[in-house]
Structures are given as structure tokens and as C-alpha cells.
Amino acid sequence: MAERGTLSVIVPCHNYGRFLGEAIESVDRQDRRPEEIVICDDGSTDGSWDDVQRIAEGRADITAYRHEQAWGLIRTFNELVERSTGDLIVPLSADDRLGPGFLRRMEDDLLARDLDFGYSDYRCFGAEDWYFRAPEMDVDRLARANFISGTAGIRRSVFDEVGGYSPAFERLGFEDYDFWLRVVEAGKVGARVDGCHLEWRRHPGGSRNTATRRDRLHLRWKLLVHHPRFFLHPRTLRAWRSSGEPVGTAVDAP
């Protein structure tokens, strides 16, 4: 089994300072605490920076900084990874919460099973209340829909190797799908970490990932352009035909 390394939780925040305390408390309650928490206030206009500073005050394990103007999620996320130092990276949205025991279980699984990334079930709360049981890792299933949330554990070396998140997908809101496809295409190995380890806050009005049929067709074309070897593989084409649905049908994931 590989040696344990360091772990960073990275938190992008744009106008979600009112929820940030819950997010950080969920990290603090973990039985495996990260070596660092890195928070970026991405040009918030509602006073969230004050919340960030209050939470970070007196905490040597928290690094906090801000953008005067909003950069957008993808640029901010990639910068957070660059600024962090952990061997393992776990992203957490400022309005979400980690479930109990996630960091230890994720790290244990990655080390014991020699995995490159690990993901889990999640529970929605707030404006919606439902549970998603993530399937075991399956490339054919991933060809039909993304089931890996953005809040997953990944080795820094893997993130760097695939080049982080692509800005080409930011406006569509499917940057997670593109990212995990590139990770799989690079031959990396991941698995489901047993249990519900993400609490995903749902806001009135839904998610930016809720796509219309036109959006899904655009997404399918974009994915084909960016991942031709993956989506034009005979096995993947068979998976599409058997599903009866266009790619992206179930990619509404945190």
C-alpha cells in the first residue's frame, strides 16, 4: 500500500458566504482532517469576503484570498488546485457539505486499492430532497451519463496530467463530465467510495446543469469533438444505442 500523503480541501465561493460556515464545519468534523483548506472568494458582490475572512481568522490551516472581479468557476477552480499543496485534492462548493467520514474513507480507498480518484453517493437538501446512489465505475455507463460529482477525491498528479478543467465547457455547465472523461481516457482508475459523503444544497430555480434538449444536443456534439476516440469507439456507440437517450441526459450532478 502506498504511503499517506497530504490532503487539501479547496473551496470556491461566489456570493455564498452565508453558507460557507456550514461547509467548513463539515470539514472540521471529519475524522481525517486535511492539512489545509484553501478558499477563494471569486469577486463576490454580497459581502461574502467578510464571511471568508471571519472564518479564516486565526486558522493556520486555512488560506483565503479573493478576486476583485469574478473569474468564473473553472479558472478559479484550476487556480485553487495550483495554490494548494496536497497530494490529494477534494473540491467542495461553498454551499455544500461533506458527509461524515468521507476524507478518511476516500483516502483509505485510494491507498489500499491504488486508485487515482474516488467518488461517492450524494444527498440533496434545501429546495429538493432526494438521494443519488452512485454506480460502480463503468465506462459504458459513463458514456451515457456522468455520475461522478465534482466533490470527489483525486490525486494532484492526475489533475495536473490531464490539464485541469477545460473552459470550453463552462457556459454549458458540464465541465465535470468533460474532466472525468479526460481522466478515464488517460487510463486512470477510479471507484465508488461506499456511503453518502456529499450533501448537495439545491437552490430554488434549479441547477445551472439542468439542460434543455437543445443544450443536450449541443453538449453531445461538443463532447464528440473533444473526445472522438472515446465516443466513436464501437462499445460506446452500442451503449448510446441501448440507452435510447442522448449523451448528457443525466448529467445534473454537483
mmCIF file of C-alpha atoms in Angstrom:
data_model
loop_
_atom_site.group_PDB
_atom_site.id
_atom_site.type_symbol
_atom_site.label_atom_id
_atom_site.label_comp_id
_atom_site.label_asym_id
_atom_site.label_seq_id
_atom_site.Cartn_x
_atom_site.Cartn_y
_atom_site.Cartn_z
ATOM 1 C CA MET A 1 0.000 0.000 0.000
ATOM 2 C CA ALA A 2 1.261 3.470 -0.882
ATOM 3 C CA GLU A 3 2.278 5.890 1.848
ATOM 4 C CA ARG A 4 -0.158 8.514 3.044
ATOM 5 C CA GLY A 5 0.391 11.973 1.645
ATOM 6 C CA THR A 6 -1.117 15.360 2.361
ATOM 7 C CA LEU A 7 -4.698 16.350 1.640
ATOM 8 C CA SER A 8 -6.151 19.696 0.563
ATOM 9 C CA VAL A 9 -9.802 20.752 0.512
ATOM 10 C CA ILE A 10 -10.382 23.589 -1.958
ATOM 11 C CA VAL A 11 -13.440 25.841 -1.771
ATOM 12 C CA PRO A 12 -14.515 28.321 -4.467
ATOM 13 C CA CYS A 13 -17.033 30.886 -3.207
ATOM 14 C CA HIS A 14 -19.102 33.369 -5.200
ATOM 15 C CA ASN A 15 -21.880 35.077 -3.208
ATOM 16 C CA TYR A 16 -22.243 32.020 -0.961
ATOM 17 C CA GLY A 17 -20.564 33.363 2.165
ATOM 18 C CA ARG A 18 -23.760 32.824 4.159
ATOM 19 C CA PHE A 19 -23.366 29.062 3.631
ATOM 20 C CA LEU A 20 -19.591 28.855 3.951
ATOM 21 C CA GLY A 21 -19.605 28.272 7.704
ATOM 22 C CA GLU A 22 -21.593 25.053 7.244
ATOM 23 C CA ALA A 23 -19.193 23.854 4.556
ATOM 24 C CA ILE A 24 -16.111 24.441 6.711
ATOM 25 C CA GLU A 25 -17.780 22.920 9.782
ATOM 26 C CA SER A 26 -18.408 19.757 7.758
ATOM 27 C CA VAL A 27 -14.669 19.624 7.015
ATOM 28 C CA ASP A 28 -13.767 20.277 10.643
ATOM 29 C CA ARG A 29 -15.968 17.356 11.745
ATOM 30 C CA GLN A 30 -14.056 14.868 9.597
ATOM 31 C CA ASP A 31 -12.124 12.188 11.479
ATOM 32 C CA ARG A 32 -9.313 12.745 8.989
ATOM 33 C CA ARG A 33 -8.636 16.473 8.907
ATOM 34 C CA PRO A 34 -6.971 17.937 5.811
ATOM 35 C CA GLU A 35 -3.566 19.553 6.088
ATOM 36 C CA GLU A 36 -5.031 22.674 4.502
ATOM 37 C CA ILE A 37 -8.250 24.328 3.353
ATOM 38 C CA VAL A 38 -7.879 26.856 0.537
ATOM 39 C CA ILE A 39 -10.769 29.280 -0.050
ATOM 40 C CA CYS A 40 -11.147 31.746 -2.913
ATOM 41 C CA ASP A 41 -13.786 34.454 -2.902
ATOM 42 C CA ASP A 42 -14.374 34.893 -6.624
ATOM 43 C CA GLY A 43 -15.474 38.504 -6.927
ATOM 44 C CA SER A 44 -18.483 38.231 -4.609
ATOM 45 C CA THR A 45 -20.772 41.260 -4.524
ATOM 46 C CA ASP A 46 -22.783 40.428 -1.399
ATOM 47 C CA GLY A 47 -20.210 40.740 1.372
ATOM 48 C CA SER A 48 -19.109 37.106 1.213
ATOM 49 C CA TRP A 49 -15.472 38.161 1.553
ATOM 50 C CA ASP A 50 -16.257 39.334 5.087
ATOM 51 C CA ASP A 51 -17.580 35.848 5.869
ATOM 52 C CA VAL A 52 -14.470 34.251 4.375
ATOM 53 C CA GLN A 53 -12.166 36.456 6.459
ATOM 54 C CA ARG A 54 -14.132 35.800 9.644
ATOM 55 C CA ILE A 55 -13.980 32.029 9.147
ATOM 56 C CA ALA A 56 -10.274 32.049 8.249
ATOM 57 C CA GLU A 57 -9.211 34.356 11.094
ATOM 58 C CA GLY A 58 -6.788 32.670 13.473
ATOM 59 C CA ARG A 59 -6.738 29.406 11.498
ATOM 60 C CA ALA A 60 -3.287 28.349 10.346
ATOM 61 C CA ASP A 61 -4.841 25.554 8.279
ATOM 62 C CA ILE A 62 -6.942 27.938 6.143
ATOM 63 C CA THR A 63 -5.573 30.016 3.287
ATOM 64 C CA ALA A 64 -8.032 32.589 1.951
ATOM 65 C CA TYR A 65 -7.770 35.069 -0.886
ATOM 66 C CA ARG A 66 -10.071 36.926 -3.242
ATOM 67 C CA HIS A 67 -10.514 38.092 -6.826
ATOM 68 C CA GLU A 68 -11.593 41.703 -7.210
ATOM 69 C CA GLN A 69 -13.581 40.667 -10.295
ATOM 70 C CA ALA A 70 -15.219 37.298 -10.841
ATOM 71 C CA TRP A 71 -13.076 34.891 -12.856
ATOM 72 C CA GLY A 72 -15.724 32.201 -13.183
ATOM 73 C CA LEU A 73 -15.803 28.735 -11.691
ATOM 74 C CA ILE A 74 -13.324 26.960 -13.949
ATOM 75 C CA ARG A 75 -10.475 29.470 -13.802
ATOM 76 C CA THR A 76 -10.995 29.796 -10.054
ATOM 77 C CA PHE A 77 -11.057 26.047 -9.540
ATOM 78 C CA ASN A 78 -7.879 25.472 -11.535
ATOM 79 C CA GLU A 79 -6.142 28.269 -9.640
ATOM 80 C CA LEU A 80 -7.220 26.789 -6.300
ATOM 81 C CA VAL A 81 -5.599 23.493 -7.228
ATOM 82 C CA GLU A 82 -2.454 25.337 -8.305
ATOM 83 C CA ARG A 83 -2.298 27.248 -4.995
ATOM 84 C CA SER A 84 -2.918 24.180 -2.862
ATOM 85 C CA THR A 85 -0.150 21.804 -1.822
ATOM 86 C CA GLY A 86 -1.862 18.474 -1.075
ATOM 87 C CA ASP A 87 -1.084 15.198 -2.783
ATOM 88 C CA LEU A 88 -4.834 14.523 -2.737
ATOM 89 C CA ILE A 89 -7.382 17.175 -3.695
ATOM 90 C CA VAL A 90 -11.032 17.337 -2.635
ATOM 91 C CA PRO A 91 -13.126 20.211 -4.031
ATOM 92 C CA LEU A 92 -16.102 21.458 -2.026
ATOM 93 C CA SER A 93 -18.596 24.101 -3.129
ATOM 94 C CA ALA A 94 -19.107 26.834 -0.548
ATOM 95 C CA ASP A 95 -22.802 25.954 -0.216
ATOM 96 C CA ASP A 96 -22.369 22.179 0.124
ATOM 97 C CA ARG A 97 -21.245 19.901 2.961
ATOM 98 C CA LEU A 98 -19.064 16.841 3.283
ATOM 99 C CA GLY A 99 -20.687 13.793 4.808
ATOM 100 C CA PRO A 100 -19.140 12.249 7.938
ATOM 101 C CA GLY A 101 -16.014 10.208 7.385
ATOM 102 C CA PHE A 102 -15.546 10.998 3.704
ATOM 103 C CA LEU A 103 -11.948 12.197 3.793
ATOM 104 C CA ARG A 104 -10.656 9.184 5.711
ATOM 105 C CA ARG A 105 -12.626 6.649 3.715
ATOM 106 C CA MET A 106 -11.683 8.239 0.403
ATOM 107 C CA GLU A 107 -8.001 8.376 1.323
ATOM 108 C CA ASP A 108 -8.031 4.811 2.667
ATOM 109 C CA ASP A 109 -9.650 3.504 -0.528
ATOM 110 C CA LEU A 110 -7.268 5.347 -2.836
ATOM 111 C CA LEU A 111 -4.270 3.981 -0.950
ATOM 112 C CA ALA A 112 -5.484 0.424 -0.353
ATOM 113 C CA ARG A 113 -6.830 -0.072 -3.883
ATOM 114 C CA ASP A 114 -4.194 2.012 -5.680
ATOM 115 C CA LEU A 115 -6.858 4.303 -7.175
ATOM 116 C CA ASP A 116 -6.415 7.618 -8.933
ATOM 117 C CA PHE A 117 -9.792 9.013 -7.862
ATOM 118 C CA GLY A 118 -12.772 8.147 -5.698
ATOM 119 C CA TYR A 119 -16.394 9.341 -5.688
ATOM 120 C CA SER A 120 -19.497 8.609 -3.624
ATOM 121 C CA ASP A 121 -23.260 8.827 -3.293
ATOM 122 C CA TYR A 122 -24.800 12.198 -2.523
ATOM 123 C CA ARG A 123 -27.911 13.552 -0.859
ATOM 124 C CA CYS A 124 -29.712 16.708 -1.921
ATOM 125 C CA PHE A 125 -31.106 19.124 0.637
ATOM 126 C CA GLY A 126 -32.631 22.590 0.612
ATOM 127 C CA ALA A 127 -35.124 23.208 -2.202
ATOM 128 C CA GLU A 128 -35.086 19.480 -3.079
ATOM 129 C CA ASP A 129 -34.700 16.306 -1.055
ATOM 130 C CA TRP A 130 -33.501 13.179 -2.853
ATOM 131 C CA TYR A 131 -30.689 10.649 -2.789
ATOM 132 C CA PHE A 132 -28.404 9.532 -5.603
ATOM 133 C CA ARG A 133 -26.662 6.192 -5.309
ATOM 134 C CA ALA A 134 -23.599 6.370 -7.497
ATOM 135 C CA PRO A 135 -22.984 3.244 -9.577
ATOM 136 C CA GLU A 136 -19.733 1.358 -9.581
ATOM 137 C CA MET A 137 -17.226 2.653 -12.097
ATOM 138 C CA ASP A 138 -18.261 1.569 -15.587
ATOM 139 C CA VAL A 139 -17.003 3.165 -18.798
ATOM 140 C CA ASP A 140 -20.116 2.229 -20.805
ATOM 141 C CA ARG A 141 -22.343 3.831 -18.196
ATOM 142 C CA LEU A 142 -20.143 6.934 -18.160
ATOM 143 C CA ALA A 143 -20.626 7.166 -21.937
ATOM 144 C CA ARG A 144 -24.362 7.569 -21.364
ATOM 145 C CA ALA A 145 -24.258 9.990 -18.446
ATOM 146 C CA ASN A 146 -21.951 11.488 -15.861
ATOM 147 C CA PHE A 147 -22.379 10.003 -12.403
ATOM 148 C CA ILE A 148 -19.201 11.384 -10.787
ATOM 149 C CA SER A 149 -19.724 14.585 -8.848
ATOM 150 C CA GLY A 150 -17.223 17.419 -8.684
ATOM 151 C CA THR A 151 -16.717 16.687 -4.984
ATOM 152 C CA ALA A 152 -14.528 13.639 -5.401
ATOM 153 C CA GLY A 153 -11.039 12.827 -4.243
ATOM 154 C CA ILE A 154 -8.350 12.932 -6.919
ATOM 155 C CA ARG A 155 -4.597 12.714 -6.929
ATOM 156 C CA ARG A 156 -2.918 16.021 -7.764
ATOM 157 C CA SER A 157 -0.644 14.246 -10.225
ATOM 158 C CA VAL A 158 -3.693 13.084 -12.198
ATOM 159 C CA PHE A 159 -5.295 16.527 -12.189
ATOM 160 C CA ASP A 160 -2.065 18.054 -13.485
ATOM 161 C CA GLU A 161 -1.572 15.347 -16.099
ATOM 162 C CA VAL A 162 -4.978 15.908 -17.729
ATOM 163 C CA GLY A 163 -4.645 19.691 -17.549
ATOM 164 C CA GLY A 164 -7.388 20.527 -15.065
ATOM 165 C CA TYR A 165 -10.837 21.724 -16.039
ATOM 166 C CA SER A 166 -11.464 22.985 -19.574
ATOM 167 C CA PRO A 167 -13.009 26.456 -20.035
ATOM 168 C CA ALA A 168 -14.660 25.174 -23.222
ATOM 169 C CA PHE A 169 -17.460 23.664 -21.109
ATOM 170 C CA GLU A 170 -18.070 26.407 -18.550
ATOM 171 C CA ARG A 171 -21.074 28.019 -20.225
ATOM 172 C CA LEU A 172 -22.736 24.634 -20.656
ATOM 173 C CA GLY A 173 -22.130 23.742 -17.026
ATOM 174 C CA PHE A 174 -20.777 20.282 -17.862
ATOM 175 C CA GLU A 175 -17.127 20.808 -17.047
ATOM 176 C CA ASP A 176 -17.208 17.864 -14.609
ATOM 177 C CA TYR A 177 -18.285 15.453 -17.344
ATOM 178 C CA ASP A 178 -15.541 16.591 -19.714
ATOM 179 C CA PHE A 179 -12.973 16.411 -16.918
ATOM 180 C CA TRP A 180 -13.808 12.858 -15.844
ATOM 181 C CA LEU A 181 -13.870 11.704 -19.459
ATOM 182 C CA ARG A 182 -10.333 13.018 -19.894
ATOM 183 C CA VAL A 183 -9.261 11.282 -16.693
ATOM 184 C CA VAL A 184 -10.671 7.962 -17.928
ATOM 185 C CA GLU A 185 -9.191 8.462 -21.406
ATOM 186 C CA ALA A 186 -5.800 8.919 -19.756
ATOM 187 C CA GLY A 187 -6.129 5.399 -18.365
ATOM 188 C CA LYS A 188 -6.691 6.436 -14.756
ATOM 189 C CA VAL A 189 -8.515 4.146 -12.356
ATOM 190 C CA GLY A 190 -11.318 5.244 -10.056
ATOM 191 C CA ALA A 191 -14.012 3.648 -7.941
ATOM 192 C CA ARG A 192 -17.056 4.358 -5.836
ATOM 193 C CA VAL A 193 -16.302 5.014 -2.165
ATOM 194 C CA ASP A 194 -19.053 3.315 -0.202
ATOM 195 C CA GLY A 195 -21.535 5.575 1.564
ATOM 196 C CA CYS A 196 -23.103 9.010 1.186
ATOM 197 C CA HIS A 197 -20.323 11.535 1.516
ATOM 198 C CA LEU A 198 -21.670 14.683 -0.130
ATOM 199 C CA GLU A 199 -24.621 16.844 0.860
ATOM 200 C CA TRP A 200 -25.558 18.915 -2.194
ATOM 201 C CA ARG A 201 -27.539 22.062 -1.499
ATOM 202 C CA ARG A 202 -30.292 22.689 -4.037
ATOM 203 C CA HIS A 203 -31.467 26.243 -4.545
ATOM 204 C CA PRO A 204 -34.867 27.432 -5.786
ATOM 205 C CA GLY A 205 -34.720 27.681 -9.558
ATOM 206 C CA GLY A 206 -32.577 24.594 -10.067
ATOM 207 C CA SER A 207 -29.025 23.975 -11.195
ATOM 208 C CA ARG A 208 -27.040 25.502 -13.999
ATOM 209 C CA ASN A 209 -26.571 21.886 -15.123
ATOM 210 C CA THR A 210 -30.275 21.399 -15.886
ATOM 211 C CA ALA A 211 -30.148 21.167 -19.657
ATOM 212 C CA THR A 212 -32.825 21.595 -22.309
ATOM 213 C CA ARG A 213 -32.956 19.146 -25.212
ATOM 214 C CA ARG A 214 -31.199 21.729 -27.384
ATOM 215 C CA ASP A 215 -28.483 22.088 -24.730
ATOM 216 C CA ARG A 216 -28.016 18.323 -24.663
ATOM 217 C CA LEU A 217 -27.649 18.121 -28.433
ATOM 218 C CA HIS A 218 -25.073 20.906 -28.300
ATOM 219 C CA LEU A 219 -23.315 19.100 -25.472
ATOM 220 C CA ARG A 220 -23.301 15.821 -27.385
ATOM 221 C CA TRP A 221 -21.681 17.495 -30.367
ATOM 222 C CA LYS A 222 -19.133 19.236 -28.154
ATOM 223 C CA LEU A 223 -18.261 16.002 -26.389
ATOM 224 C CA LEU A 224 -17.825 14.241 -29.733
ATOM 225 C CA VAL A 225 -15.461 16.971 -30.881
ATOM 226 C CA HIS A 226 -13.410 16.871 -27.677
ATOM 227 C CA HIS A 227 -13.499 13.086 -27.147
ATOM 228 C CA PRO A 228 -13.734 11.413 -30.574
ATOM 229 C CA ARG A 229 -11.750 8.303 -29.619
ATOM 230 C CA PHE A 230 -13.964 7.720 -26.586
ATOM 231 C CA PHE A 231 -17.406 8.406 -28.061
ATOM 232 C CA LEU A 232 -16.775 6.892 -31.503
ATOM 233 C CA HIS A 233 -15.486 3.634 -30.058
ATOM 234 C CA PRO A 234 -17.848 0.786 -31.103
ATOM 235 C CA ARG A 235 -18.512 -0.116 -27.461
ATOM 236 C CA THR A 236 -19.552 3.459 -26.679
ATOM 237 C CA LEU A 237 -21.803 3.678 -29.734
ATOM 238 C CA ARG A 238 -23.533 0.479 -28.624
ATOM 239 C CA ALA A 239 -24.060 1.991 -25.167
ATOM 240 C CA TRP A 240 -25.657 5.066 -26.719
ATOM 241 C CA ARG A 241 -28.000 2.989 -28.862
ATOM 242 C CA SER A 242 -29.023 0.761 -25.970
ATOM 243 C CA SER A 243 -29.808 3.739 -23.727
ATOM 244 C CA GLY A 244 -32.176 5.401 -26.204
ATOM 245 C CA GLU A 245 -31.151 8.772 -24.788
ATOM 246 C CA PRO A 246 -28.681 11.411 -25.931
ATOM 247 C CA VAL A 247 -25.458 11.891 -24.041
ATOM 248 C CA GLY A 248 -25.858 14.210 -21.084
ATOM 249 C CA THR A 249 -29.386 13.143 -20.150
ATOM 250 C CA ALA A 250 -28.437 12.557 -16.525
ATOM 251 C CA VAL A 251 -25.520 14.894 -16.052
ATOM 252 C CA ASP A 252 -27.259 17.087 -13.493
ATOM 253 C CA ALA A 253 -24.650 16.425 -10.809
ATOM 254 C CA PRO A 254 -22.838 18.672 -8.343
#
